[in-house]
mmCIF file of C-alpha atoms in Angstrom:
data_model
loop_
_atom_site.group_PDB
_atom_site.id
_atom_site.type_symbol
_atom_site.label_atom_id
_atom_site.label_comp_id
_atom_site.label_asym_id
_atom_site.label_seq_id
_atom_site.Cartn_x
_atom_site.Cartn_y
_atom_site.Cartn_z
ATOM 1 C CA MET B 1 -2.665 -21.953 -6.890
ATOM 2 C CA LYS B 2 -0.523 -18.904 -6.987
ATOM 3 C CA ARG B 3 -0.456 -16.837 -10.082
ATOM 4 C CA VAL B 4 1.769 -13.894 -10.805
ATOM 5 C CA VAL B 5 1.573 -11.999 -14.047
ATOM 6 C CA PHE B 6 3.774 -9.066 -14.887
ATOM 7 C CA THR B 7 2.405 -6.548 -17.326
ATOM 8 C CA ILE B 8 3.960 -3.343 -18.555
ATOM 9 C CA VAL B 9 1.530 -0.472 -18.341
ATOM 10 C CA SER B 10 3.068 2.229 -20.447
ATOM 11 C CA THR B 11 -0.144 3.973 -21.354
ATOM 12 C CA VAL B 12 -1.151 4.935 -17.879
ATOM 13 C CA THR B 13 -0.809 8.672 -17.728
ATOM 14 C CA GLY B 14 -1.547 9.350 -14.130
ATOM 15 C CA LEU B 15 -0.505 7.414 -11.097
ATOM 16 C CA VAL B 16 -3.746 5.636 -11.127
ATOM 17 C CA MET B 17 -4.314 5.145 -7.475
ATOM 18 C CA LEU B 18 -7.525 3.510 -8.456
ATOM 19 C CA LEU B 19 -8.128 2.284 -4.987
ATOM 20 C CA SER B 20 -11.821 2.443 -5.300
ATOM 21 C CA PHE B 21 -12.220 3.099 -8.971
ATOM 22 C CA LYS B 22 -12.401 -0.468 -10.093
ATOM 23 C CA THR B 23 -14.006 -0.127 -13.431
ATOM 24 C CA HIS B 24 -15.393 -3.529 -14.121
ATOM 25 C CA PRO B 25 -19.001 -2.980 -15.116
ATOM 26 C CA ILE B 26 -20.671 -3.921 -11.870
ATOM 27 C CA SER B 27 -18.706 -1.534 -9.678
ATOM 28 C CA THR B 28 -19.276 1.321 -12.087
ATOM 29 C CA ALA B 29 -22.982 0.849 -11.701
ATOM 30 C CA THR B 30 -22.670 0.576 -7.948
ATOM 31 C CA ALA B 31 -20.625 3.749 -7.749
ATOM 32 C CA ALA B 32 -23.125 5.633 -9.869
ATOM 33 C CA THR B 33 -25.967 4.547 -7.626
ATOM 34 C CA ALA B 34 -24.089 5.531 -4.511
ATOM 35 C CA VAL B 35 -23.375 8.965 -5.862
ATOM 36 C CA VAL B 36 -26.803 9.831 -7.165
ATOM 37 C CA ASN B 37 -28.303 8.802 -3.848
ATOM 38 C CA ARG B 38 -26.609 11.695 -2.146
ATOM 39 C CA PRO B 39 -28.917 14.586 -1.231
ATOM 40 C CA VAL B 40 -26.967 17.032 -3.382
ATOM 41 C CA ALA B 41 -27.591 15.077 -6.565
ATOM 42 C CA THR B 42 -30.060 16.471 -9.059
ATOM 43 C CA PRO B 43 -33.678 15.480 -8.390
ATOM 44 C CA SER B 44 -33.974 13.554 -11.637
ATOM 45 C CA ALA B 45 -30.858 11.576 -10.802
ATOM 46 C CA SER B 46 -32.196 10.771 -7.340
ATOM 47 C CA ALA B 47 -35.455 9.673 -8.840
ATOM 48 C CA SER B 48 -33.743 7.354 -11.265
ATOM 49 C CA ALA B 49 -31.665 5.892 -8.459
ATOM 50 C CA SER B 50 -34.612 5.241 -6.179
ATOM 51 C CA ALA B 51 -36.414 3.640 -9.095
ATOM 52 C CA GLY B 52 -33.607 1.093 -9.161
ATOM 53 C CA THR B 53 -31.967 2.284 -12.336
ATOM 54 C CA THR B 54 -28.221 1.924 -12.370
ATOM 55 C CA SER B 55 -27.610 4.562 -14.977
ATOM 56 C CA THR B 56 -27.640 8.325 -14.863
ATOM 57 C CA LYS B 57 -28.838 8.644 -18.454
ATOM 58 C CA THR B 58 -32.152 10.121 -17.340
ATOM 59 C CA ALA B 59 -30.413 13.074 -15.709
ATOM 60 C CA THR B 60 -30.456 15.746 -18.366
ATOM 61 C CA ALA B 61 -28.607 18.408 -16.374
ATOM 62 C CA THR B 62 -24.899 17.906 -15.741
ATOM 63 C CA SER B 63 -24.169 17.399 -12.053
ATOM 64 C CA THR B 64 -20.601 18.151 -11.033
ATOM 65 C CA LYS B 65 -19.306 18.026 -7.513
ATOM 66 C CA THR B 66 -15.854 18.364 -5.988
ATOM 67 C CA VAL B 67 -15.017 16.496 -2.804
ATOM 68 C CA THR B 68 -11.840 17.284 -0.888
ATOM 69 C CA GLY B 69 -10.198 14.549 1.140
ATOM 70 C CA ASP B 70 -8.607 14.913 4.536
ATOM 71 C CA SER B 71 -5.132 16.360 4.774
ATOM 72 C CA VAL B 72 -2.701 13.527 5.431
ATOM 73 C CA ASP B 73 0.669 14.249 6.995
ATOM 74 C CA THR B 74 3.725 12.692 5.435
ATOM 75 C CA ARG B 75 7.334 13.099 6.381
ATOM 76 C CA TRP B 76 7.656 15.699 3.627
ATOM 77 C CA GLY B 77 4.536 17.633 4.558
ATOM 78 C CA PRO B 78 0.763 17.440 4.244
ATOM 79 C CA VAL B 79 -0.936 16.014 1.169
ATOM 80 C CA GLN B 80 -4.558 16.722 0.340
ATOM 81 C CA VAL B 81 -6.479 15.419 -2.654
ATOM 82 C CA ALA B 82 -9.675 16.679 -4.290
ATOM 83 C CA ILE B 83 -11.791 14.607 -6.646
ATOM 84 C CA THR B 84 -14.345 15.783 -9.163
ATOM 85 C CA VAL B 85 -17.491 13.766 -9.689
ATOM 86 C CA THR B 86 -19.586 14.405 -12.789
ATOM 87 C CA ASN B 87 -22.897 12.644 -13.177
ATOM 88 C CA GLY B 88 -21.886 10.029 -10.674
ATOM 89 C CA LYS B 89 -18.495 9.261 -12.168
ATOM 90 C CA ILE B 90 -15.111 10.339 -10.898
ATOM 91 C CA THR B 91 -13.677 12.415 -13.710
ATOM 92 C CA ALA B 92 -10.603 13.910 -12.060
ATOM 93 C CA ALA B 93 -8.444 13.753 -8.984
ATOM 94 C CA LYS B 94 -5.661 16.111 -8.086
ATOM 95 C CA ALA B 95 -3.576 17.018 -5.108
ATOM 96 C CA VAL B 96 -4.515 20.480 -3.850
ATOM 97 C CA VAL B 97 -1.913 20.478 -1.076
ATOM 98 C CA TYR B 98 1.444 18.746 -1.402
ATOM 99 C CA PRO B 99 5.052 19.233 -0.326
ATOM 100 C CA GLN B 100 6.829 21.628 -2.657
ATOM 101 C CA SER B 101 10.349 20.391 -2.169
ATOM 102 C CA ASN B 102 12.103 17.415 -0.785
ATOM 103 C CA PRO B 103 15.743 18.139 -0.022
ATOM 104 C CA LYS B 104 16.403 14.630 1.271
ATOM 105 C CA ASP B 105 15.258 13.125 -1.935
ATOM 106 C CA GLU B 106 17.254 15.013 -4.511
ATOM 107 C CA GLU B 107 18.503 11.944 -6.374
ATOM 108 C CA ILE B 108 14.952 10.983 -7.104
ATOM 109 C CA ASN B 109 13.969 14.538 -7.683
ATOM 110 C CA SER B 110 10.783 14.090 -9.576
ATOM 111 C CA TYR B 111 7.857 13.236 -7.481
ATOM 112 C CA ALA B 112 5.321 15.213 -9.342
ATOM 113 C CA VAL B 113 1.927 15.173 -7.804
ATOM 114 C CA PRO B 114 -0.141 12.256 -8.924
ATOM 115 C CA THR B 115 -2.923 13.254 -11.241
ATOM 116 C CA LEU B 116 -5.740 11.144 -12.404
ATOM 117 C CA ASN B 117 -7.483 12.005 -15.628
ATOM 118 C CA SER B 118 -10.812 10.846 -16.917
ATOM 119 C CA GLU B 119 -9.164 8.574 -19.451
ATOM 120 C CA ALA B 120 -7.451 6.655 -16.712
ATOM 121 C CA VAL B 121 -10.654 6.478 -14.719
ATOM 122 C CA SER B 122 -12.689 5.060 -17.577
ATOM 123 C CA SER B 123 -10.097 2.651 -18.931
ATOM 124 C CA SER B 124 -10.772 -0.813 -17.598
ATOM 125 C CA SER B 125 -7.260 -1.897 -18.544
ATOM 126 C CA ALA B 126 -5.924 0.629 -16.073
ATOM 127 C CA SER B 127 -7.959 -0.728 -13.201
ATOM 128 C CA ILE B 128 -5.674 -1.164 -10.207
ATOM 129 C CA ASP B 129 -6.658 -2.282 -6.734
ATOM 130 C CA MET B 130 -3.617 -1.213 -4.760
ATOM 131 C CA VAL B 131 -0.346 0.567 -5.375
ATOM 132 C CA SER B 132 3.037 -0.556 -4.103
ATOM 133 C CA GLY B 133 5.723 2.060 -4.106
ATOM 134 C CA ALA B 134 8.564 3.338 -2.065
ATOM 135 C CA THR B 135 7.250 6.875 -2.156
ATOM 136 C CA TYR B 136 6.193 8.324 1.096
ATOM 137 C CA THR B 137 4.226 11.152 -0.446
ATOM 138 C CA SER B 138 2.239 8.660 -2.476
ATOM 139 C CA GLN B 139 0.975 7.203 0.750
ATOM 140 C CA GLY B 140 -0.343 10.601 1.748
ATOM 141 C CA TYR B 141 -2.007 10.821 -1.627
ATOM 142 C CA ILE B 142 -3.573 7.400 -1.240
ATOM 143 C CA GLY B 143 -4.853 8.233 2.212
ATOM 144 C CA SER B 144 -6.355 11.587 1.263
ATOM 145 C CA LEU B 145 -7.856 10.189 -1.927
ATOM 146 C CA GLN B 146 -9.451 7.377 0.009
ATOM 147 C CA SER B 147 -10.962 9.790 2.520
ATOM 148 C CA ALA B 148 -12.419 11.821 -0.364
ATOM 149 C CA LEU B 149 -13.967 8.643 -1.739
ATOM 150 C CA ASP B 150 -15.363 7.835 1.680
ATOM 151 C CA LYS B 151 -17.227 11.169 1.662
ATOM 152 C CA LEU B 152 -19.115 10.377 -1.524
ATOM 153 C CA MET P 1 -20.926 -10.502 -16.876
ATOM 154 C CA THR P 2 -21.390 -13.024 -14.138
ATOM 155 C CA VAL P 3 -19.594 -10.923 -11.579
ATOM 156 C CA THR P 4 -21.878 -10.466 -8.614
ATOM 157 C CA ALA P 5 -19.502 -9.108 -6.009
ATOM 158 C CA ALA P 6 -20.523 -5.855 -4.407
ATOM 159 C CA ARG P 7 -18.159 -2.936 -4.262
ATOM 160 C CA PRO P 8 -15.357 -3.860 -1.864
ATOM 161 C CA THR P 9 -15.621 -2.702 1.704
ATOM 162 C CA ARG P 10 -12.778 -0.239 2.203
ATOM 163 C CA HIS P 11 -11.155 1.356 5.176
ATOM 164 C CA VAL P 12 -8.111 3.565 5.679
ATOM 165 C CA GLU P 13 -6.344 3.822 9.019
ATOM 166 C CA HIS P 14 -3.481 6.063 10.069
ATOM 167 C CA CYS P 15 -1.071 4.167 12.272
ATOM 168 C CA MET P 16 2.701 3.739 12.748
ATOM 169 C CA GLY P 17 3.293 6.997 10.897
ATOM 170 C CA THR P 18 1.829 5.645 7.676
ATOM 171 C CA VAL P 19 -1.443 4.729 6.012
ATOM 172 C CA PHE P 20 -3.025 1.292 6.236
ATOM 173 C CA SER P 21 -5.626 0.411 3.656
ATOM 174 C CA PHE P 22 -8.176 -2.411 3.784
ATOM 175 C CA ALA P 23 -10.250 -3.729 0.884
ATOM 176 C CA VAL P 24 -12.555 -6.673 1.565
ATOM 177 C CA ALA P 25 -13.936 -8.129 -1.658
ATOM 178 C CA ASP P 26 -16.280 -10.618 0.011
ATOM 179 C CA GLU P 27 -19.901 -9.659 0.343
ATOM 180 C CA GLY P 28 -21.265 -8.860 3.758
ATOM 181 C CA ASP P 29 -20.694 -6.498 6.654
ATOM 182 C CA TRP P 30 -17.009 -6.434 7.574
ATOM 183 C CA THR P 31 -17.163 -3.550 10.043
ATOM 184 C CA GLU P 32 -16.348 -5.698 13.044
ATOM 185 C CA ALA P 33 -13.615 -7.659 11.285
ATOM 186 C CA ILE P 34 -11.892 -4.476 10.135
ATOM 187 C CA ALA P 35 -12.258 -2.938 13.606
ATOM 188 C CA ASP P 36 -10.506 -6.006 15.052
ATOM 189 C CA ALA P 37 -7.691 -5.750 12.530
ATOM 190 C CA VAL P 38 -7.338 -2.006 13.137
ATOM 191 C CA GLY P 39 -7.256 -2.611 16.906
ATOM 192 C CA TRP P 40 -4.441 -5.093 16.312
ATOM 193 C CA LEU P 41 -2.433 -2.538 14.322
ATOM 194 C CA HIS P 42 -2.719 0.010 17.119
ATOM 195 C CA GLN P 43 -1.736 -2.638 19.657
ATOM 196 C CA VAL P 44 1.365 -3.374 17.578
ATOM 197 C CA ASP P 45 2.177 0.337 17.406
ATOM 198 C CA ALA P 46 1.784 0.721 21.175
ATOM 199 C CA THR P 47 4.106 -2.257 21.719
ATOM 200 C CA PHE P 48 6.807 -1.631 19.127
ATOM 201 C CA SER P 49 6.943 2.109 18.543
ATOM 202 C CA THR P 50 10.384 3.562 19.133
ATOM 203 C CA TYR P 51 8.725 6.993 19.363
ATOM 204 C CA ARG P 52 6.636 6.089 22.392
ATOM 205 C CA PRO P 53 8.663 6.071 25.611
ATOM 206 C CA ASP P 54 6.158 3.697 27.240
ATOM 207 C CA SER P 55 6.287 1.031 24.495
ATOM 208 C CA ALA P 56 7.752 -2.373 25.248
ATOM 209 C CA VAL P 57 10.513 -1.773 22.698
ATOM 210 C CA SER P 58 11.407 1.594 24.246
ATOM 211 C CA ARG P 59 11.623 -0.070 27.642
ATOM 212 C CA LEU P 60 13.840 -2.799 26.151
ATOM 213 C CA ARG P 61 16.052 -0.115 24.624
ATOM 214 C CA ARG P 62 16.466 1.398 28.075
ATOM 215 C CA GLY P 63 17.618 -1.984 29.352
ATOM 216 C CA GLU P 64 14.449 -2.754 31.282
ATOM 217 C CA ASP P 65 13.122 -6.279 31.679
ATOM 218 C CA VAL P 66 10.279 -6.896 29.239
ATOM 219 C CA HIS P 67 8.141 -10.020 29.105
ATOM 220 C CA ASP P 68 5.801 -9.783 26.155
ATOM 221 C CA PRO P 69 5.014 -12.710 23.845
ATOM 222 C CA LEU P 70 4.617 -10.374 20.852
ATOM 223 C CA VAL P 71 8.036 -8.868 21.482
ATOM 224 C CA ASP P 72 9.565 -12.316 21.870
ATOM 225 C CA GLU P 73 8.062 -13.446 18.579
ATOM 226 C CA VAL P 74 9.193 -10.354 16.671
ATOM 227 C CA LEU P 75 12.716 -10.445 18.058
ATOM 228 C CA SER P 76 13.130 -14.119 17.254
ATOM 229 C CA LEU P 77 11.839 -13.487 13.712
ATOM 230 C CA CYS P 78 14.308 -10.598 13.396
ATOM 231 C CA GLU P 79 17.180 -12.867 14.358
ATOM 232 C CA ARG P 80 16.090 -15.530 11.911
ATOM 233 C CA TYR P 81 15.745 -13.008 9.081
ATOM 234 C CA GLU P 82 19.089 -11.436 9.933
ATOM 235 C CA ARG P 83 20.684 -14.860 9.381
ATOM 236 C CA GLU P 84 18.689 -15.558 6.210
ATOM 237 C CA THR P 85 19.660 -12.196 4.687
ATOM 238 C CA ASP P 86 23.324 -12.540 5.708
ATOM 239 C CA GLY P 87 22.896 -9.463 7.866
ATOM 240 C CA ALA P 88 21.453 -7.247 5.113
ATOM 241 C CA PHE P 89 18.417 -6.964 7.365
ATOM 242 C CA SER P 90 19.026 -6.363 11.045
ATOM 243 C CA ALA P 91 17.076 -5.078 14.024
ATOM 244 C CA HIS P 92 20.366 -4.053 15.633
ATOM 245 C CA LEU P 93 20.927 -0.581 14.246
ATOM 246 C CA PRO P 94 23.511 2.003 15.260
ATOM 247 C CA GLY P 95 20.829 3.732 17.350
ATOM 248 C CA GLY P 96 20.033 0.549 19.262
ATOM 249 C CA LEU P 97 17.457 -2.208 18.966
ATOM 250 C CA ASP P 98 14.847 -1.295 16.341
ATOM 251 C CA PRO P 99 12.623 -4.004 14.846
ATOM 252 C CA SER P 100 10.580 -1.414 12.869
ATOM 253 C CA GLY P 101 11.808 -2.853 9.553
ATOM 254 C CA LEU P 102 9.983 -6.075 10.305
ATOM 255 C CA VAL P 103 7.031 -4.898 12.361
ATOM 256 C CA LYS P 104 4.871 -3.220 9.724
ATOM 257 C CA GLY P 105 4.872 -6.115 7.235
ATOM 258 C CA TRP P 106 4.485 -8.650 10.001
ATOM 259 C CA ALA P 107 1.538 -6.679 11.441
ATOM 260 C CA VAL P 108 -0.164 -6.432 8.037
ATOM 261 C CA GLU P 109 0.194 -10.177 7.489
ATOM 262 C CA TRP P 110 -1.441 -10.791 10.852
ATOM 263 C CA ALA P 111 -4.166 -8.251 10.102
ATOM 264 C CA SER P 112 -4.972 -10.301 7.002
ATOM 265 C CA GLY P 113 -5.114 -13.359 9.263
ATOM 266 C CA ILE P 114 -7.608 -11.584 11.517
ATOM 267 C CA LEU P 115 -9.867 -10.873 8.534
ATOM 268 C CA ARG P 116 -9.574 -14.545 7.552
ATOM 269 C CA GLU P 117 -10.610 -15.618 11.041
ATOM 270 C CA HIS P 118 -13.697 -13.465 10.590
ATOM 271 C CA GLY P 119 -14.507 -15.418 7.444
ATOM 272 C CA SER P 120 -13.059 -13.246 4.693
ATOM 273 C CA ALA P 121 -11.207 -15.248 2.035
ATOM 274 C CA ASN P 122 -10.804 -12.345 -0.406
ATOM 275 C CA HIS P 123 -9.214 -9.132 0.804
ATOM 276 C CA ALA P 124 -6.210 -6.868 0.554
ATOM 277 C CA VAL P 125 -4.433 -5.182 3.434
ATOM 278 C CA SER P 126 -1.749 -2.616 2.678
ATOM 279 C CA GLY P 127 0.567 -0.843 5.085
ATOM 280 C CA GLY P 128 2.321 2.057 3.418
ATOM 281 C CA GLY P 129 2.325 0.328 0.046
ATOM 282 C CA ASP P 130 3.375 -3.127 1.279
ATOM 283 C CA MET P 131 0.503 -5.554 1.119
ATOM 284 C CA GLN P 132 -0.909 -8.990 1.828
ATOM 285 C CA LEU P 133 -3.463 -10.065 -0.762
ATOM 286 C CA ALA P 134 -5.863 -12.894 0.049
ATOM 287 C CA GLY P 135 -7.945 -14.632 -2.593
ATOM 288 C CA ALA P 136 -9.046 -12.463 -5.504
ATOM 289 C CA ALA P 137 -10.415 -8.965 -6.135
ATOM 290 C CA ALA P 138 -13.565 -10.392 -7.714
ATOM 291 C CA PRO P 139 -14.647 -13.812 -8.936
ATOM 292 C CA GLY P 140 -12.190 -14.740 -11.674
ATOM 293 C CA ARG P 141 -10.199 -11.534 -11.335
ATOM 294 C CA PRO P 142 -6.915 -11.576 -9.410
ATOM 295 C CA TRP P 143 -5.747 -8.604 -7.377
ATOM 296 C CA ARG P 144 -3.962 -6.079 -9.543
ATOM 297 C CA VAL P 145 -1.171 -4.046 -7.975
ATOM 298 C CA GLY P 146 0.420 -1.040 -9.626
ATOM 299 C CA ILE P 147 4.133 -0.581 -8.985
ATOM 300 C CA ALA P 148 4.944 3.122 -8.798
ATOM 301 C CA ASP P 149 7.850 4.411 -10.888
ATOM 302 C CA PRO P 150 10.544 5.326 -8.330
ATOM 303 C CA PHE P 151 11.627 8.242 -10.555
ATOM 304 C CA ASP P 152 8.119 9.547 -11.158
ATOM 305 C CA PRO P 153 5.395 8.474 -8.740
ATOM 306 C CA THR P 154 2.800 9.898 -11.108
ATOM 307 C CA ARG P 155 3.448 6.866 -13.292
ATOM 308 C CA VAL P 156 2.709 3.241 -12.790
ATOM 309 C CA LEU P 157 5.761 1.378 -14.031
ATOM 310 C CA THR P 158 4.257 -2.054 -14.197
ATOM 311 C CA THR P 159 1.486 -4.084 -12.653
ATOM 312 C CA ILE P 160 1.491 -7.370 -10.800
ATOM 313 C CA GLU P 161 -1.507 -9.651 -10.764
ATOM 314 C CA GLY P 162 -1.912 -12.436 -8.306
ATOM 315 C CA THR P 163 -3.991 -14.329 -5.801
ATOM 316 C CA ASP P 164 -2.832 -15.086 -2.248
ATOM 317 C CA LEU P 165 0.255 -12.976 -2.578
ATOM 318 C CA ALA P 166 2.379 -10.519 -0.631
ATOM 319 C CA VAL P 167 3.990 -7.509 -2.354
ATOM 320 C CA ALA P 168 6.522 -5.093 -0.860
ATOM 321 C CA THR P 169 8.676 -2.335 -2.334
ATOM 322 C CA SER P 170 11.824 -0.833 -0.880
ATOM 323 C CA GLY P 171 13.671 2.209 -2.114
ATOM 324 C CA THR P 172 15.363 5.415 -1.110
ATOM 325 C CA ALA P 173 12.236 7.462 -1.713
ATOM 326 C CA GLU P 174 10.362 5.506 0.905
ATOM 327 C CA ARG P 175 11.682 7.328 3.928
ATOM 328 C CA GLY P 176 14.664 9.168 2.569
ATOM 329 C CA ALA P 177 17.913 7.258 2.343
ATOM 330 C CA HIS P 178 17.045 5.237 5.409
ATOM 331 C CA LEU P 179 18.460 1.923 4.262
ATOM 332 C CA VAL P 180 22.128 1.583 5.052
ATOM 333 C CA GLU P 181 24.823 -0.880 4.013
ATOM 334 C CA PRO P 182 25.504 -2.953 7.128
ATOM 335 C CA GLY P 183 29.276 -2.915 6.553
ATOM 336 C CA THR P 184 29.825 0.788 5.997
ATOM 337 C CA GLY P 185 26.780 2.460 7.506
ATOM 338 C CA GLU P 186 26.526 4.371 4.222
ATOM 339 C CA PRO P 187 23.152 4.710 2.524
ATOM 340 C CA ALA P 188 22.469 1.937 0.000
ATOM 341 C CA ARG P 189 22.606 3.573 -3.415
ATOM 342 C CA ALA P 190 22.951 0.966 -6.173
ATOM 343 C CA LEU P 191 19.239 0.657 -6.972
ATOM 344 C CA ALA P 192 16.194 2.926 -7.197
ATOM 345 C CA SER P 193 13.668 0.390 -5.954
ATOM 346 C CA VAL P 194 13.104 -3.307 -5.399
ATOM 347 C CA THR P 195 9.639 -4.895 -5.396
ATOM 348 C CA VAL P 196 9.376 -8.419 -3.996
ATOM 349 C CA THR P 197 6.533 -10.945 -4.208
ATOM 350 C CA GLY P 198 5.997 -14.105 -2.183
ATOM 351 C CA PRO P 199 3.551 -15.800 0.157
ATOM 352 C CA SER P 200 4.249 -14.037 3.467
ATOM 353 C CA LEU P 201 4.504 -10.265 3.835
ATOM 354 C CA ALA P 202 6.690 -10.423 6.956
ATOM 355 C CA TRP P 203 9.378 -12.180 4.925
ATOM 356 C CA VAL P 204 8.686 -10.436 1.591
ATOM 357 C CA ASP P 205 8.998 -7.004 3.220
ATOM 358 C CA VAL P 206 12.268 -7.911 4.916
ATOM 359 C CA ALA P 207 13.522 -9.510 1.689
ATOM 360 C CA ALA P 208 12.758 -6.291 -0.223
ATOM 361 C CA THR P 209 14.839 -4.336 2.294
ATOM 362 C CA ALA P 210 17.655 -6.876 2.107
ATOM 363 C CA ALA P 211 17.617 -7.060 -1.701
ATOM 364 C CA PHE P 212 17.737 -3.270 -1.923
ATOM 365 C CA VAL P 213 20.741 -3.197 0.384
ATOM 366 C CA LYS P 214 22.416 -5.991 -1.610
ATOM 367 C CA GLY P 215 22.223 -3.770 -4.683
ATOM 368 C CA GLN P 216 23.501 -5.404 -7.886
ATOM 369 C CA GLY P 217 23.155 -8.904 -6.445
ATOM 370 C CA ALA P 218 19.491 -8.393 -5.576
ATOM 371 C CA LEU P 219 17.869 -10.508 -8.302
ATOM 372 C CA ASP P 220 20.184 -13.497 -7.893
ATOM 373 C CA TRP P 221 19.608 -13.439 -4.176
ATOM 374 C CA LEU P 222 15.812 -13.216 -4.603
ATOM 375 C CA ARG P 223 15.867 -16.150 -7.036
ATOM 376 C CA ALA P 224 17.818 -18.190 -4.505
ATOM 377 C CA GLN P 225 15.122 -17.369 -1.943
ATOM 378 C CA ARG P 226 12.445 -18.503 -4.435
ATOM 379 C CA LEU P 227 10.876 -15.056 -4.331
ATOM 380 C CA GLY P 228 9.695 -12.895 -7.224
ATOM 381 C CA GLY P 229 11.313 -9.536 -7.792
ATOM 382 C CA ILE P 230 11.253 -6.408 -9.926
ATOM 383 C CA VAL P 231 14.377 -4.275 -9.705
ATOM 384 C CA VAL P 232 14.713 -0.704 -10.967
ATOM 385 C CA ASP P 233 18.307 0.531 -11.137
ATOM 386 C CA LEU P 234 19.505 4.117 -10.963
ATOM 387 C CA GLN P 235 19.322 4.385 -14.769
ATOM 388 C CA GLY P 236 15.656 3.405 -14.652
ATOM 389 C CA THR P 237 16.230 -0.026 -16.202
ATOM 390 C CA VAL P 238 13.702 -2.610 -15.054
ATOM 391 C CA THR P 239 14.727 -6.241 -14.584
ATOM 392 C CA ARG P 240 12.824 -9.078 -12.975
ATOM 393 C CA THR P 241 13.296 -12.572 -11.640
ATOM 394 C CA GLY P 242 10.759 -14.409 -13.774
#
């Protein structure tokens, strides 16, 4: 049974390339566990993870980490994305390297760099598995973002 | 919540000058399945790349004799799709034979088939934003695809939800104004982007290219093909088939 539903998403502020940010409850817990298991996490967070807890509530200190993805070449130049992880949750993603101009693309002159704010990350209604778009630079963004996620 | 699916297994592969993305929603270890699918993509690139002088397609372009079942299949599909799009899609470009417009979507559809052969019923494979979606993202939750605003890729214009579905988008931003009107050789300029949905990515991807080239007639043509479509014109107006 094939099902296609079209929905306008006018409230999404960033190009939510939520490739791995699926925010249904179970994946949020999984992501938190994966992050606090990293050696750089605070000791209390590690302890809570190894005790099987799926929440970072017991970590009193704020743990913030920035992970930079690989640089991905696009036709317009390299794109590189950095994500910020706070207490096991991705709170921001931004492109740190991106093409500054695109002379061949002047009719569609606005390809601002995709940003991803914490609101978009936490909103389950904005959960998106994949992005389809005719924007080459976006593909660089997707690739670099994914590689940053893979380093978590 | 009764959702028990683990976080999807994900993989990103650079190939054919773009980014391929895998997400397997089924539980289990999909390392080998993804490696098989990735190997297939690189095999396709080695066979069909017009940038590699040793590829089968490059040899064909030089007039050499090539006997390759993959090439035969792709070229016969190209001919069929050229007829079905009234020539809006063609592998015969001014620069010579170039089936690249078909190859990526066709390869992604097959990559999905490889994952299925390995036992995965629920996965997504995307090649540069054109994707084959199998099953669902999680039990009871269809795959959700954001369609980027062609005028502002920081925005998601709309989303498409579906199970067992292919989605492809064509537009000038994709690779510059690379899509040309077959009659004039001029860049196609009536629309900003066309997103097409249907069962098979090989066809959906070609249909998106053809619909974009057809311009104003895109939606009527897509309806006649029994495909779904979202069209964004140069004023930013969004219209759809359904």
